[in-house]
């Protein structure tokens, strides 16, 4: 069967599925969905369908990105648009079978949005709801809409058309198209993809490798995982196209073992590709041979660094080495190697499917296309988003994120993971593109956006990221291993009231030395959280050091818990829940907290808040 | 001054490279504006150091690949970027800045951070005065104020003092990785690596066990390389003076410096400036010197009266010996000379035997080890020694290692094999066990012990069938090829597999690899020779080298690695019953004439008895007296009970040794010889290199150099020609009587030894034998057709297992010397029986459980060690200790040509106790 026949067959199959008489129930079953209970929901649907003796197809799909609304279910019935439901419970599942599938009542009150040509009165179009509206979903176009374990679904969505197109061209022509698309590496540094490929091609060695870096390790980032779980073929197609363009013989996907579902989906997808001739010998009859191996990483953050990743594949301890030589000259087993991020690969298949012209429609002069982000922290709508490069931070936080939870105050957004920086409110108009973010002291990174409200202590935030980096340092070079430890120790002192005059200067000095002196990117960028927090929130440092005061009332050593006498009703709830018996008081009398015993675990405050709000944190000094 | 000296240490090896390649690939660059020359491919750091420009560094170590972790050697390049000088290669015209504020900030930061995390107890630190962190701190001028505001933290990892020779104090570790890289890159042992992450990163063993419970071989190379006090010798005192000499523990012949304080040898270190060990040493060479000043050393002559040894004065002892020997008729006397003693000692013994006792009954322990090499290689090539040099191993493209366990028995040669593999060589290992070197091999062939002829003939048939032979070489330089080729016919793969138990594909692969990769070198030792068909095994290897033209060229050859430090020399000196010094045959009338002229006596021209024959004849009472110098046959020879019977049957036994060995216990007179550290002389190593042994301390007690004792006995017996004043006079006589040593004297080998043949003063010696012709009569290499013969004793129902024997890295022969080193006993203190899990389970025994091992000759009770290195049906034992002596079990069946016993194969039964 040639590709066009396969495409036709796939489209027919997919159309008959979603336009057929048998209803289809799509259950969002990526890791976010699963952890919210998607499997129970699937089971509930199946049980009720059987109970009621109704025919419907239940399919586990990926994530549409609205993680805060998982489990999400989509129901497609003949003659109706697809209807999305969020926060679905087993009870609701039962109800949906009975009310909608059997009785044609789409349960408007539970519905999130529709997708398709037709409308349902009272339900908005999914892409018109505020969280979706500013987004342009290109990379994530198939996520949540297709069965990730069915290659034909992907093909029906124009999948592998990009590869088919590429194989009709000469490798150099494919490279040219990628160059024209202006694609920059989505792993964080934003190096032009075509240029990296060109270096590789120029090295002209027979033995060479292409690696897809799926070692997503930033705290709060899950874009790659979600994409691999929801649409693995879009990444795999990109890998094969890239291999063809640069003449790579063998490919690896380096994916952390902590992503079991992504690995499972990848393995299945690769076996499907081999069956249909998208991988292996003579791909689609073009004479091009290429194979992909999966290498599971053990979860060391530093293995996202190219040379450490290579060492890890070679079976060595994941420790970076000095570049140059760059992997494009001397990489895996000492041979030329291109390493591209998951999203870069997905962008390649997108460009070859829809054309580079369509790709450059979005983005800025120097940062083309769209980019996915995981939006987390103190915003209302958390999840996986995709926006054109050049969108401002404000748009993302306020429009897509829906603003700060509990209508609180925005304080900062941490972007770019542990190597990135914290950006304050005054910089919220910063455009999200490679160069603007760098100007603001952060980096694009792989795309984690952590939003913080007024309850966040910025010294503590710096401490958090530095602790992460320190734990993940490979220990090889002195500035990173001991410099980050030194900075961490100083931050620990500051947050525990032991900060000394001159510590800020010492931190800056250490930061400069670590930046200049570290061997790899992990160490070189590790001071960024400190540098940006000192730059934008120096007052907080000063308060901690000079006044032994944490303005956000978060650093335990600098605060006490106390009862607000006039608000306390003597309900005894806190008295009974305190794990160390630090609260005294009797029924209907004002309680008090023994600060010598109190361990500041926050149990009492959590219980009381929303009821009497009678417990507060106060400055110790 | 200290710092300056340390700089020079850094400079040493690089200077040499630069001198050698001074005119090739020279480029010019500027360092801080100063124009310097550099060799292309060298790094900025190497270039700076070799031009006497210091750049601080910690993780740099000359023999290792650059690592770039300490960040102290940061310099600024033309682009204004900071780069590591240790990793960045020089380029023509580059401008390097080694000193500015930015550079200093990074350097000081690294140094301060290290010091803030370092246990700073410099004055009492065992590395004081030799510490690179001190050097760096002093260079950068780090002071207390700099460290003032840094948070000081030292890890609380406790000291690992489990190794008897060195301590690991990770509080002092700076994680430069030099030890890890030394262990991995240079030694291939891989006992340690980085473990854990972040601040918790540390150097650790597998499973974070103590070092003594890892696969560390205690060679101490990491201790030497460690730049700080994290790896330090247990006894760190420094010597008052040093004497350069040769290690006495195997045939590699490593050059060492003995450190001396007072009249005691207190340490040893490798000499970096020689082609053999280049500074490397194994555990025995580095730490095994305590036997020298051991309290159990024999210090006075002993005469046994009424079964009790009595200390006597030298005169009495010598008179007694002379008196006794003068009554013994020539053929009733036999002497065993020592492969541990110097050439001069050995020469004296053979001269004494031939001149004074009038017999050729003189032999040495080569009889039990490499006699098949001497006989076999002499027949094929005309000369029975290593054809090539140790330093050529690293440049070979293919190494065929068969019947030898180099990492345990000849560790420094093991290093060269690892180096060759690192340089890209293919490695084929053929051994009944999965020995350590197999880790580095491309192909491992586990043949059943004793089936080497079949295996090698099978390989050669494939080489012939696949037309991988060197036709030109065979045509021009060999003879008897067609007869040999005919004999290959019966070695089809099926037959070979059936005999050897080796998978057919592997045999084919190995044959093709050896046949098609050049230059290829064969390395072997006693796994080949100690068989009843040992000489035939050697023939097979000779055939293989001839077939592929791998002879007479660099990095090729057939190379028997000699087990004892001077076993080569003992043979060279004519301590063999059929040749005079320099392999001049007794049957050659010219030789007899030459020696009669030189020795001024009439010499006996009939071949003497070989070692096992001496014992046999002694048993029936036809040998009455024996003179055994520095050997311990009671423990070292097979079938112990038989040997004891023979020795008991003697009228008079003289044993000359440094310790009261099991053999000495049976003597009538025990004469205290000197150890190698107490006398001058020469040892000849495996590669035929005659090297100087130097007196480092005065003789312990009243011990005397062995040559002197022998000469004094001779003089007491009225002989002439034994009036030597010192060892060099003896060597001069050797050079006179044996043409192959004609050009060697002490002056010429003062710096570096010379490889024989060395005919005259102009001759620089012979690193490679047979480059033009072979030393056979026809001048051609002679192919020898072969037929496989099974070993003398095969397993059967009653004795179902094959026992094979070998050495542990920690001991030397019967451990008379190494057994006196407490630390070595700690590391390996008894002979275990190694077996695979399957065999252990079938008997129902566990690891470390005592078992009974029974052969047709006796039984012993060693402990079991369950190991993956043994294959089913084959058990292994070392033979170092007299308690539960392994050679009670072994078979004394002999190779008919060389009379070497079959130590490597006997049938045993293991029983649960």
Short mmCIF file of N, CA, C and O in Angstrom, two decimals, chain A residues 76-153:
data_model
loop_
_atom_site.label_atom_id
_atom_site.label_comp_id
_atom_site.label_asym_id
_atom_site.label_seq_id
_atom_site.Cartn_x
_atom_site.Cartn_y
_atom_site.Cartn_z
N UNK A 76 -18.93 12.10 21.33
CA UNK A 76 -19.26 12.43 19.93
C UNK A 76 -20.43 11.56 19.51
O UNK A 76 -20.35 10.32 19.55
N UNK A 77 -21.52 12.24 19.19
CA UNK A 77 -22.71 11.50 18.75
C UNK A 77 -23.05 11.94 17.34
O UNK A 77 -22.79 13.06 16.94
N UNK A 78 -23.64 11.04 16.60
CA UNK A 78 -24.00 11.34 15.23
C UNK A 78 -24.89 12.58 15.18
O UNK A 78 -25.81 12.73 15.99
N UNK A 79 -24.54 13.49 14.32
CA UNK A 79 -25.36 14.69 14.14
C UNK A 79 -25.11 15.76 15.18
O UNK A 79 -25.77 16.79 15.18
N UNK A 80 -24.19 15.53 16.09
CA UNK A 80 -23.91 16.52 17.14
C UNK A 80 -22.42 16.89 17.07
O UNK A 80 -21.60 16.11 16.61
N UNK A 81 -22.10 18.09 17.54
CA UNK A 81 -20.68 18.38 17.66
C UNK A 81 -20.11 17.56 18.82
O UNK A 81 -20.87 17.06 19.65
N UNK A 82 -18.79 17.46 18.86
CA UNK A 82 -18.18 16.81 20.02
C UNK A 82 -18.40 17.70 21.23
O UNK A 82 -18.23 18.92 21.15
N UNK A 83 -18.82 17.11 22.34
CA UNK A 83 -19.04 17.92 23.54
C UNK A 83 -18.05 17.50 24.62
O UNK A 83 -17.87 16.31 24.90
N UNK A 84 -17.36 18.50 25.19
CA UNK A 84 -16.36 18.26 26.23
C UNK A 84 -16.97 18.49 27.61
O UNK A 84 -17.68 19.48 27.82
N UNK A 85 -16.65 17.58 28.50
CA UNK A 85 -17.09 17.72 29.88
C UNK A 85 -15.86 17.69 30.78
O UNK A 85 -14.96 16.88 30.56
N UNK A 86 -15.82 18.55 31.78
CA UNK A 86 -14.67 18.58 32.69
C UNK A 86 -15.05 18.11 34.08
O UNK A 86 -16.23 18.04 34.42
N UNK A 87 -14.02 17.78 34.89
CA UNK A 87 -14.24 17.33 36.27
C UNK A 87 -15.27 16.22 36.35
O UNK A 87 -16.14 16.22 37.24
N UNK A 88 -15.19 15.29 35.42
CA UNK A 88 -16.22 14.26 35.36
C UNK A 88 -16.03 13.26 36.50
O UNK A 88 -14.91 12.84 36.79
N UNK A 89 -17.14 12.92 37.13
CA UNK A 89 -17.10 11.91 38.18
C UNK A 89 -17.74 10.64 37.66
O UNK A 89 -18.39 10.65 36.60
N UNK A 90 -17.57 9.55 38.40
CA UNK A 90 -18.17 8.28 37.98
C UNK A 90 -19.69 8.41 37.91
O UNK A 90 -20.35 7.85 37.03
N UNK A 91 -20.21 9.18 38.83
CA UNK A 91 -21.66 9.38 38.87
C UNK A 91 -22.10 10.10 37.60
O UNK A 91 -23.08 9.72 36.94
N UNK A 92 -21.33 11.13 37.25
CA UNK A 92 -21.66 11.88 36.04
C UNK A 92 -21.54 10.99 34.80
O UNK A 92 -22.31 11.12 33.85
N UNK A 93 -20.57 10.11 34.82
CA UNK A 93 -20.39 9.22 33.68
C UNK A 93 -21.66 8.40 33.45
O UNK A 93 -22.15 8.27 32.34
N UNK A 94 -22.14 7.87 34.54
CA UNK A 94 -23.37 7.08 34.49
C UNK A 94 -24.51 7.93 33.91
O UNK A 94 -25.26 7.52 33.02
N UNK A 95 -24.55 9.15 34.44
CA UNK A 95 -25.59 10.09 34.02
C UNK A 95 -25.48 10.41 32.53
O UNK A 95 -26.48 10.45 31.82
N UNK A 96 -24.22 10.62 32.06
CA UNK A 96 -24.02 10.97 30.66
C UNK A 96 -24.49 9.84 29.74
O UNK A 96 -25.06 10.07 28.68
N UNK A 97 -24.24 8.61 30.17
CA UNK A 97 -24.71 7.47 29.36
C UNK A 97 -26.22 7.52 29.26
O UNK A 97 -26.80 7.43 28.18
N UNK A 98 -26.83 7.70 30.40
CA UNK A 98 -28.30 7.66 30.41
C UNK A 98 -28.92 8.90 29.78
O UNK A 98 -29.79 8.80 28.91
N UNK A 99 -28.41 10.09 30.20
CA UNK A 99 -29.06 11.31 29.75
C UNK A 99 -28.71 11.68 28.31
O UNK A 99 -29.56 12.04 27.52
N UNK A 100 -27.40 11.56 28.00
CA UNK A 100 -26.99 12.05 26.68
C UNK A 100 -26.98 10.92 25.64
O UNK A 100 -27.64 11.00 24.60
N UNK A 101 -26.28 9.86 25.95
CA UNK A 101 -26.14 8.82 24.94
C UNK A 101 -27.49 8.15 24.66
O UNK A 101 -27.87 7.93 23.51
N UNK A 102 -28.23 7.87 25.72
CA UNK A 102 -29.51 7.22 25.49
C UNK A 102 -30.61 8.25 25.21
O UNK A 102 -31.37 8.14 24.26
N UNK A 103 -30.61 9.32 25.99
CA UNK A 103 -31.75 10.24 25.93
C UNK A 103 -31.52 11.53 25.14
O UNK A 103 -32.37 12.40 25.10
N UNK A 104 -30.35 11.69 24.58
CA UNK A 104 -30.06 12.90 23.78
C UNK A 104 -30.08 14.21 24.56
O UNK A 104 -30.25 15.27 23.98
N UNK A 105 -29.93 14.16 25.87
CA UNK A 105 -29.82 15.41 26.64
C UNK A 105 -28.34 15.68 26.92
O UNK A 105 -27.72 14.97 27.72
N UNK A 106 -27.77 16.67 26.27
CA UNK A 106 -26.32 16.87 26.39
C UNK A 106 -25.86 17.43 27.73
O UNK A 106 -24.69 17.78 27.87
N UNK A 107 -26.68 17.54 28.70
CA UNK A 107 -26.31 18.02 30.04
C UNK A 107 -25.50 19.31 29.96
O UNK A 107 -24.34 19.39 30.38
N UNK A 108 -26.14 20.31 29.44
CA UNK A 108 -25.50 21.59 29.17
C UNK A 108 -24.76 22.14 30.38
O UNK A 108 -23.64 22.65 30.28
N UNK A 109 -25.35 21.96 31.56
CA UNK A 109 -24.75 22.54 32.76
C UNK A 109 -23.38 21.96 33.08
O UNK A 109 -22.54 22.62 33.67
N UNK A 110 -23.14 20.70 32.66
CA UNK A 110 -21.83 20.10 32.94
C UNK A 110 -20.86 20.29 31.79
O UNK A 110 -19.68 19.98 31.91
N UNK A 111 -21.36 20.74 30.66
CA UNK A 111 -20.51 20.78 29.47
C UNK A 111 -19.56 21.96 29.51
O UNK A 111 -19.85 23.02 30.07
N UNK A 112 -18.39 21.71 28.91
CA UNK A 112 -17.32 22.69 28.90
C UNK A 112 -17.32 23.47 27.59
O UNK A 112 -17.16 24.68 27.57
N UNK A 113 -17.52 22.73 26.53
CA UNK A 113 -17.49 23.36 25.22
C UNK A 113 -17.74 22.33 24.14
O UNK A 113 -17.73 21.14 24.41
N UNK A 114 -17.94 22.85 22.96
CA UNK A 114 -18.16 21.94 21.84
C UNK A 114 -17.04 22.11 20.84
O UNK A 114 -16.31 23.10 20.83
N UNK A 115 -16.96 21.09 19.99
CA UNK A 115 -15.99 21.19 18.91
C UNK A 115 -16.64 20.58 17.68
O UNK A 115 -17.19 19.47 17.72
N UNK A 116 -16.63 21.33 16.57
CA UNK A 116 -17.25 20.83 15.35
C UNK A 116 -18.08 21.91 14.71
O UNK A 116 -18.17 23.03 15.23
N UNK A 117 -18.63 21.58 13.56
CA UNK A 117 -19.35 22.58 12.80
C UNK A 117 -20.63 23.03 13.49
O UNK A 117 -20.99 24.20 13.52
N UNK A 118 -21.31 22.06 14.05
CA UNK A 118 -22.62 22.39 14.64
C UNK A 118 -22.45 23.02 16.03
O UNK A 118 -21.39 22.97 16.63
N UNK A 119 -23.52 23.64 16.48
CA UNK A 119 -23.53 24.28 17.81
C UNK A 119 -24.58 23.63 18.68
O UNK A 119 -25.54 23.05 18.19
N UNK A 120 -24.40 23.74 19.97
CA UNK A 120 -25.46 23.32 20.90
C UNK A 120 -25.80 24.54 21.73
O UNK A 120 -24.91 25.17 22.31
N UNK A 121 -26.99 24.83 21.73
CA UNK A 121 -27.48 25.99 22.48
C UNK A 121 -27.01 25.89 23.93
O UNK A 121 -27.21 24.86 24.59
N UNK A 122 -26.41 26.94 24.44
CA UNK A 122 -26.01 26.95 25.85
C UNK A 122 -24.61 26.42 26.11
O UNK A 122 -24.11 26.50 27.22
N UNK A 123 -23.98 25.85 25.08
CA UNK A 123 -22.59 25.40 25.27
C UNK A 123 -21.69 26.20 24.32
O UNK A 123 -21.95 26.23 23.12
N UNK A 124 -20.66 26.84 24.87
CA UNK A 124 -19.79 27.61 23.99
C UNK A 124 -18.88 26.69 23.16
O UNK A 124 -18.71 25.52 23.52
N UNK A 125 -18.36 27.25 22.11
CA UNK A 125 -17.32 26.53 21.37
C UNK A 125 -16.10 26.41 22.28
O UNK A 125 -15.71 27.36 22.95
N UNK A 126 -15.52 25.22 22.33
CA UNK A 126 -14.40 24.99 23.24
C UNK A 126 -13.30 26.03 23.08
O UNK A 126 -12.72 26.51 24.05
N UNK A 127 -13.03 26.39 21.84
CA UNK A 127 -11.93 27.32 21.62
C UNK A 127 -12.32 28.78 21.80
O UNK A 127 -11.52 29.67 21.56
N UNK A 128 -13.57 28.98 22.21
CA UNK A 128 -13.99 30.34 22.54
C UNK A 128 -13.98 30.61 24.03
O UNK A 128 -14.14 31.74 24.46
N UNK A 129 -13.83 29.55 24.82
CA UNK A 129 -13.80 29.80 26.26
C UNK A 129 -12.50 30.54 26.59
O UNK A 129 -11.50 30.38 25.90
N UNK A 130 -12.51 31.36 27.64
CA UNK A 130 -11.39 32.29 27.88
C UNK A 130 -10.02 31.60 27.94
O UNK A 130 -9.03 32.13 27.43
N UNK A 131 -9.96 30.43 28.57
CA UNK A 131 -8.66 29.77 28.70
C UNK A 131 -8.12 29.30 27.36
O UNK A 131 -6.91 29.18 27.17
N UNK A 132 -9.00 29.06 26.42
CA UNK A 132 -8.58 28.54 25.11
C UNK A 132 -8.39 29.64 24.08
O UNK A 132 -7.59 29.51 23.16
N UNK A 133 -9.15 30.68 24.23
CA UNK A 133 -9.23 31.67 23.15
C UNK A 133 -7.87 32.25 22.71
O UNK A 133 -7.60 32.31 21.51
N UNK A 134 -7.01 32.65 23.64
CA UNK A 134 -5.75 33.23 23.16
C UNK A 134 -4.75 32.19 22.63
O UNK A 134 -3.70 32.55 22.15
N UNK A 135 -5.13 30.96 22.74
CA UNK A 135 -4.16 29.93 22.33
C UNK A 135 -4.27 29.60 20.85
O UNK A 135 -5.33 29.69 20.24
N UNK A 136 -3.12 29.24 20.28
CA UNK A 136 -3.09 28.72 18.91
C UNK A 136 -2.52 27.32 19.04
O UNK A 136 -1.35 27.14 19.39
N UNK A 137 -3.35 26.34 18.80
CA UNK A 137 -2.89 24.97 19.04
C UNK A 137 -2.42 24.32 17.74
O UNK A 137 -3.23 23.86 16.95
N UNK A 138 -1.11 24.34 17.56
CA UNK A 138 -0.53 23.72 16.37
C UNK A 138 0.24 22.45 16.75
O UNK A 138 -0.02 21.40 16.22
N UNK A 139 1.15 22.60 17.70
CA UNK A 139 1.88 21.42 18.18
C UNK A 139 0.91 20.45 18.86
O UNK A 139 1.01 19.24 18.70
N UNK A 140 -0.01 21.05 19.60
CA UNK A 140 -0.92 20.22 20.39
C UNK A 140 -2.21 19.90 19.63
O UNK A 140 -3.20 19.49 20.24
N UNK A 141 -2.18 20.13 18.28
CA UNK A 141 -3.42 20.04 17.51
C UNK A 141 -4.17 18.73 17.67
O UNK A 141 -5.40 18.69 17.66
N UNK A 142 -3.44 17.65 17.83
CA UNK A 142 -4.11 16.36 17.91
C UNK A 142 -4.37 15.89 19.33
O UNK A 142 -5.05 14.89 19.55
N UNK A 143 -3.77 16.59 20.29
CA UNK A 143 -3.82 16.10 21.67
C UNK A 143 -5.26 16.11 22.20
O UNK A 143 -5.91 17.15 22.22
N UNK A 144 -5.67 14.95 22.61
CA UNK A 144 -7.04 14.83 23.14
C UNK A 144 -8.06 14.51 22.08
O UNK A 144 -9.23 14.26 22.40
N UNK A 145 -7.65 14.56 20.83
CA UNK A 145 -8.60 14.31 19.75
C UNK A 145 -8.40 12.97 19.07
O UNK A 145 -9.26 12.49 18.36
N UNK A 146 -7.21 12.41 19.22
CA UNK A 146 -6.96 11.13 18.56
C UNK A 146 -6.50 10.10 19.57
O UNK A 146 -6.03 10.44 20.66
N UNK A 147 -6.62 8.84 19.16
CA UNK A 147 -6.12 7.76 19.99
C UNK A 147 -4.61 7.67 19.78
O UNK A 147 -4.16 7.32 18.68
N UNK A 148 -3.82 7.97 20.80
CA UNK A 148 -2.37 7.97 20.60
C UNK A 148 -1.82 6.60 20.27
O UNK A 148 -0.71 6.49 19.76
N UNK A 149 -2.59 5.57 20.57
CA UNK A 149 -2.13 4.22 20.27
C UNK A 149 -2.59 3.73 18.90
O UNK A 149 -2.47 2.56 18.59
N UNK A 150 -3.19 4.62 18.12
CA UNK A 150 -3.66 4.21 16.80
C UNK A 150 -3.03 5.11 15.74
O UNK A 150 -3.42 6.26 15.53
N UNK A 151 -2.06 4.57 15.04
CA UNK A 151 -1.30 5.36 14.06
C UNK A 151 -2.22 5.90 12.97
O UNK A 151 -1.99 6.97 12.40
N UNK A 152 -3.32 5.20 12.69
CA UNK A 152 -4.20 5.63 11.61
C UNK A 152 -4.93 6.92 11.97
O UNK A 152 -5.25 7.73 11.10
N UNK A 153 -5.20 7.09 13.26
CA UNK A 153 -5.79 8.37 13.68
C UNK A 153 -4.84 9.50 13.32
O UNK A 153 -5.25 10.54 12.82
#
